[in-house]
CSV table of C-alpha atoms in Angstrom, one decimal:
chain,number,residue,atom,x,y,z
A,1,GLN,CA,-14.7,-1.3,-4.0
A,2,SER,CA,-13.4,-0.9,-7.6
A,3,ALA,CA,-9.8,0.0,-8.3
A,4,LEU,CA,-8.9,3.5,-9.4
A,5,THR,CA,-8.3,3.9,-13.1
A,6,GLN,CA,-4.8,4.6,-14.4
A,7,PRO,CA,-3.4,4.4,-18.0
A,8,ALA,CA,-1.6,1.1,-18.5
A,9,SER,CA,1.5,2.8,-19.9
A,10,VAL,CA,3.1,6.2,-20.6
A,11,SER,CA,6.4,7.1,-22.1
A,12,GLY,CA,8.7,10.1,-22.6
A,13,SER,CA,12.2,11.0,-23.6
A,14,PRO,CA,14.9,12.1,-21.1
A,15,GLY,CA,14.3,15.7,-20.0
A,16,GLN,CA,10.6,15.7,-20.9
A,17,SER,CA,7.7,15.8,-18.6
A,18,ILE,CA,4.9,13.2,-18.3
A,19,THR,CA,1.7,13.1,-16.3
A,20,ILE,CA,-0.1,10.0,-15.0
A,21,SER,CA,-3.8,10.3,-14.2
A,22,CYS,CA,-5.7,8.4,-11.5
A,23,THR,CA,-9.5,8.5,-11.8
A,24,GLY,CA,-11.7,7.5,-8.9
A,25,THR,CA,-15.1,8.4,-7.7
A,26,SER,CA,-16.8,10.8,-5.3
A,27,SER,CA,-16.4,8.1,-2.6
A,28,ASP,CA,-12.6,8.0,-2.7
A,29,VAL,CA,-10.5,10.5,-4.7
A,30,GLY,CA,-13.2,13.1,-4.9
A,31,SER,CA,-14.0,13.0,-1.2
A,32,TYR,CA,-10.6,13.2,0.4
A,33,ASN,CA,-7.3,14.9,-0.2
A,34,LEU,CA,-5.6,11.7,0.7
A,35,VAL,CA,-4.1,10.3,-2.5
A,36,SER,CA,-0.6,8.8,-2.4
A,37,TRP,CA,1.7,7.7,-5.2
A,38,TYR,CA,4.2,4.8,-5.2
A,39,GLN,CA,7.1,4.0,-7.5
A,40,GLN,CA,7.9,0.3,-8.0
A,41,HIS,CA,11.0,-1.0,-9.8
A,42,PRO,CA,10.9,-4.6,-11.1
A,43,GLY,CA,11.3,-7.1,-8.2
A,44,LYS,CA,11.4,-4.3,-5.6
A,45,ALA,CA,9.0,-3.1,-2.9
A,46,PRO,CA,6.9,0.0,-3.7
A,47,LYS,CA,8.4,3.4,-2.5
A,48,LEU,CA,6.3,6.4,-1.4
A,49,MET,CA,6.7,9.3,-3.8
A,50,ILE,CA,3.7,11.6,-3.0
A,51,TYR,CA,1.3,11.7,0.0
A,52,GLU,CA,-1.7,13.8,0.8
A,53,GLY,CA,-2.1,14.6,-2.9
A,54,SER,CA,0.9,16.8,-3.4
A,55,LYS,CA,3.4,16.5,-0.5
A,56,ARG,CA,6.8,14.9,-1.1
A,57,PRO,CA,8.6,12.8,1.5
A,58,SER,CA,12.1,13.8,2.5
A,59,GLY,CA,14.5,12.5,-0.1
A,60,VAL,CA,12.1,12.4,-3.0
A,61,SER,CA,13.2,14.6,-5.9
A,62,ASN,CA,11.2,17.8,-6.5
A,63,ARG,CA,10.9,16.6,-10.1
A,64,PHE,CA,7.9,14.6,-8.8
A,65,SER,CA,4.7,16.6,-8.1
A,66,GLY,CA,1.0,15.7,-7.4
A,67,SER,CA,-2.3,17.4,-7.9
A,68,LYS,CA,-6.0,16.7,-7.9
A,69,SER,CA,-9.1,18.0,-9.6
A,70,GLY,CA,-12.5,16.6,-8.8
A,71,ASN,CA,-12.3,12.8,-8.9
A,72,THR,CA,-9.0,12.7,-10.7
A,73,ALA,CA,-5.5,12.9,-9.2
A,74,SER,CA,-2.3,13.3,-11.2
A,75,LEU,CA,1.4,12.6,-10.8
A,76,THR,CA,3.7,14.7,-12.9
A,77,ILE,CA,7.4,13.8,-13.4
A,78,SER,CA,9.5,16.6,-15.0
A,79,GLY,CA,13.0,16.3,-16.4
A,80,LEU,CA,12.6,12.6,-17.0
A,81,GLN,CA,15.6,10.4,-16.2
A,82,ALA,CA,16.4,6.9,-17.0
A,83,GLU,CA,16.0,5.8,-13.4
A,84,ASP,CA,12.4,7.0,-13.4
A,85,GLU,CA,11.4,4.0,-15.5
A,86,ALA,CA,9.2,2.0,-13.2
A,87,ASP,CA,5.6,1.2,-12.4
A,88,TYR,CA,3.6,3.8,-10.6
A,89,TYR,CA,0.5,3.3,-8.5
A,90,CYS,CA,-1.9,5.7,-7.0
A,91,CYS,CA,-3.8,5.0,-3.8
A,92,SER,CA,-6.7,6.8,-2.2
A,93,TYR,CA,-8.4,6.6,1.2
A,94,ALA,CA,-11.9,5.3,0.7
A,95,GLY,CA,-13.4,5.6,4.2
A,96,SER,CA,-13.5,3.4,7.2
A,97,SER,CA,-9.7,2.7,7.0
A,98,ARG,CA,-10.1,1.2,3.5
A,99,ARG,CA,-7.6,2.1,0.8
A,100,VAL,CA,-8.0,1.5,-2.9
A,101,PHE,CA,-5.1,1.4,-5.4
A,102,GLY,CA,-5.0,2.1,-9.1
A,103,GLY,CA,-4.2,-0.6,-11.6
A,104,GLY,CA,-0.7,0.8,-12.1
A,105,THR,CA,1.1,2.6,-15.0
A,106,LYS,CA,4.3,1.4,-16.6
A,107,LEU,CA,6.5,4.4,-17.4
A,108,THR,CA,9.0,3.9,-20.2
A,109,VAL,CA,11.8,6.4,-20.7
A,110,LEU,CA,12.6,6.3,-24.4
B,1,GLU,CA,17.0,3.0,9.8
B,2,VAL,CA,13.3,2.1,9.6
B,3,GLN,CA,13.0,-1.5,8.5
B,4,LEU,CA,10.3,-4.1,7.9
B,5,VAL,CA,11.1,-7.7,7.3
B,6,GLU,CA,8.4,-10.2,6.3
B,7,SER,CA,8.6,-14.0,6.7
B,8,GLY,CA,6.4,-17.0,6.6
B,9,GLY,CA,5.5,-17.3,2.9
B,10,GLY,CA,5.5,-20.5,0.9
B,11,LEU,CA,3.5,-23.0,-1.0
B,12,VAL,CA,0.2,-24.1,0.5
B,13,GLN,CA,-2.7,-26.2,-0.9
B,14,PRO,CA,-6.1,-24.7,-1.5
B,15,GLY,CA,-8.0,-24.7,1.8
B,16,GLY,CA,-4.8,-24.6,3.8
B,17,SER,CA,-3.4,-22.0,6.3
B,18,LEU,CA,-0.4,-19.9,6.6
B,19,ARG,CA,0.9,-17.3,9.1
B,20,LEU,CA,2.9,-14.4,7.9
B,21,SER,CA,5.1,-12.3,10.2
B,22,CYS,CA,6.7,-8.9,9.9
B,23,ALA,CA,9.5,-7.7,12.2
B,24,ALA,CA,9.8,-4.0,12.6
B,25,SER,CA,12.8,-1.9,13.7
B,26,GLY,CA,14.1,1.6,13.7
B,27,PHE,CA,10.8,3.3,14.8
B,28,THR,CA,8.3,3.2,17.7
B,29,PHE,CA,6.2,0.4,16.4
B,30,SER,CA,3.4,0.9,18.9
B,31,SER,CA,2.8,4.4,17.6
B,32,TYR,CA,1.7,3.4,14.1
B,33,TRP,CA,-1.2,1.7,12.4
B,34,MET,CA,0.2,-1.2,10.3
B,35,SER,CA,-1.1,-2.7,7.1
B,36,TRP,CA,-0.7,-5.7,4.8
B,37,VAL,CA,-0.8,-5.1,1.0
B,38,ARG,CA,-0.5,-7.8,-1.6
B,39,GLN,CA,0.4,-8.0,-5.2
B,40,ALA,CA,-0.6,-11.0,-7.4
B,41,PRO,CA,2.0,-12.0,-10.0
B,42,GLY,CA,2.1,-9.5,-12.8
B,43,LYS,CA,-0.8,-7.5,-11.2
B,44,GLY,CA,-1.3,-4.4,-9.2
B,45,LEU,CA,-1.3,-3.6,-5.5
B,46,GLU,CA,-4.3,-4.5,-3.2
B,47,TRP,CA,-4.7,-3.3,0.4
B,48,VAL,CA,-5.6,-6.3,2.5
B,49,ALA,CA,-5.9,-5.3,6.1
B,50,ASN,CA,-4.8,-2.9,8.8
B,51,ILE,CA,-4.7,-2.7,12.5
B,52,LYS,CA,-4.7,0.1,15.1
B,53,GLN,CA,-1.7,0.9,17.3
B,54,ASP,CA,-3.1,-1.0,20.3
B,55,GLY,CA,-4.7,-3.8,18.2
B,56,SER,CA,-8.3,-2.8,19.1
B,57,GLU,CA,-9.4,-1.9,15.6
B,58,LYS,CA,-8.9,-4.1,12.5
B,59,TYR,CA,-10.2,-3.7,9.0
B,60,TYR,CA,-10.1,-5.9,6.0
B,61,VAL,CA,-10.8,-5.9,2.2
B,62,ASP,CA,-14.1,-7.7,1.6
B,63,SER,CA,-12.4,-10.6,-0.3
B,64,VAL,CA,-10.5,-11.8,2.9
B,65,LYS,CA,-13.1,-11.1,5.6
B,66,GLY,CA,-13.7,-14.1,7.7
B,67,ARG,CA,-10.6,-15.9,6.4
B,68,PHE,CA,-7.7,-13.6,7.3
B,69,THR,CA,-6.9,-12.2,10.7
B,70,ILE,CA,-4.4,-9.4,11.3
B,71,SER,CA,-2.7,-9.1,14.7
B,72,ARG,CA,0.3,-7.5,16.4
B,73,ASP,CA,2.6,-7.9,19.4
B,74,ASN,CA,4.0,-4.5,20.3
B,75,ALA,CA,6.3,-6.0,22.9
B,76,LYS,CA,8.0,-8.0,20.0
B,77,ASN,CA,7.6,-5.2,17.4
B,78,SER,CA,5.9,-7.6,15.2
B,79,LEU,CA,2.9,-7.8,12.9
B,80,TYR,CA,1.1,-10.9,11.8
B,81,LEU,CA,-1.4,-12.1,9.2
B,82,GLN,CA,-3.1,-15.4,9.8
B,83,MET,CA,-4.5,-16.7,6.5
B,84,ASN,CA,-7.0,-19.6,6.5
B,85,SER,CA,-9.1,-21.2,3.8
B,86,LEU,CA,-6.6,-20.1,1.2
B,87,ARG,CA,-7.7,-19.9,-2.4
B,88,ALA,CA,-5.7,-19.8,-5.6
B,89,GLU,CA,-6.6,-16.1,-6.0
B,90,ASP,CA,-4.7,-15.4,-2.7
B,91,THR,CA,-1.5,-16.1,-4.5
B,92,ALA,CA,0.6,-13.0,-4.2
B,93,VAL,CA,3.6,-11.2,-2.7
B,94,TYR,CA,2.4,-10.0,0.7
B,95,TYR,CA,4.0,-6.7,1.8
B,96,CYS,CA,4.0,-5.4,5.4
B,97,ALA,CA,3.8,-1.6,5.4
B,98,ARG,CA,3.9,1.1,8.0
B,99,ASP,CA,0.6,2.8,7.9
B,100,SER,CA,-0.2,6.1,9.5
B,101,ASP,CA,0.3,7.5,13.0
B,102,LEU,CA,-2.7,9.6,12.1
B,103,GLY,CA,-6.3,8.6,12.6
B,104,TYR,CA,-9.7,9.7,13.6
B,105,CYS,CA,-12.6,8.3,15.6
B,106,SER,CA,-16.2,8.5,14.7
B,107,GLY,CA,-19.3,6.7,16.0
B,108,GLY,CA,-17.2,4.6,18.5
B,109,SER,CA,-14.7,3.3,15.9
B,110,CYS,CA,-11.3,4.6,14.9
B,111,TYR,CA,-9.8,4.7,11.5
B,112,SER,CA,-6.5,5.3,9.8
B,113,TYR,CA,-6.3,7.4,6.7
B,114,GLY,CA,-2.6,7.9,5.9
B,115,TRP,CA,-0.1,6.6,3.4
B,116,PHE,CA,2.2,3.6,3.4
B,117,ASP,CA,5.9,4.2,4.2
B,118,PRO,CA,8.1,2.2,4.3
B,119,TRP,CA,7.3,-1.2,2.9
B,120,GLY,CA,9.0,-4.5,3.6
B,121,GLN,CA,10.6,-6.6,0.8
B,122,GLY,CA,7.6,-8.9,0.7
B,123,THR,CA,7.0,-12.6,1.1
B,124,LEU,CA,5.5,-14.8,-1.6
B,125,VAL,CA,2.5,-16.9,-0.9
B,126,THR,CA,1.6,-19.5,-3.5
B,127,VAL,CA,-1.7,-21.4,-3.2
B,128,SER,CA,-1.7,-24.4,-5.5
B,129,SER,CA,-2.3,-28.1,-5.4
């Protein structure tokens, strides 16, 4: 099972919006509406930001949103803030209880 | 507060064994699938294994099949990962994560398909001579 494809890095200025893509295949992202997104600050555990493609857990800012088209899922962060600087990982269900993660995207807030 | 606390990591020689533990609190442990996810130094996340609420179904990433065993003790609210025949490429921070309370059954087997929330703080496993 190959990892999902994410850009290695993205950047934006405070107040701007950025989008991180996550490309899989018809066996994972394309087959299920079960993509989740995680934020990880250096030395910390990952934190769930989006689940089932576009749903936000309680306590997560509405500046974070998710979507999917075909085999590609996307995470959009609007109104960028300094504390959004972190690594972001997508994850998709891949059948038979298996999950596959993306390689991660480093977000830099300029 | 939902909390997961891993322990048992350390330095082990190639070919050696290690048993990781994860103590859960703040939620009904027996109602959730549970997973282990690892992260090699400077690398991305990799799902390793998960286990059904009653321990009757277990699934593994191909690279650890036959070497790692996931288990749980619902009476102790604890999750375990027995790691045998360790290799250098198993070096990583291992995270315990609450998996889904959702699942489906097909063809006599049951599967989890949800997200991971929350995660423990992780425990570092280093395989080196």
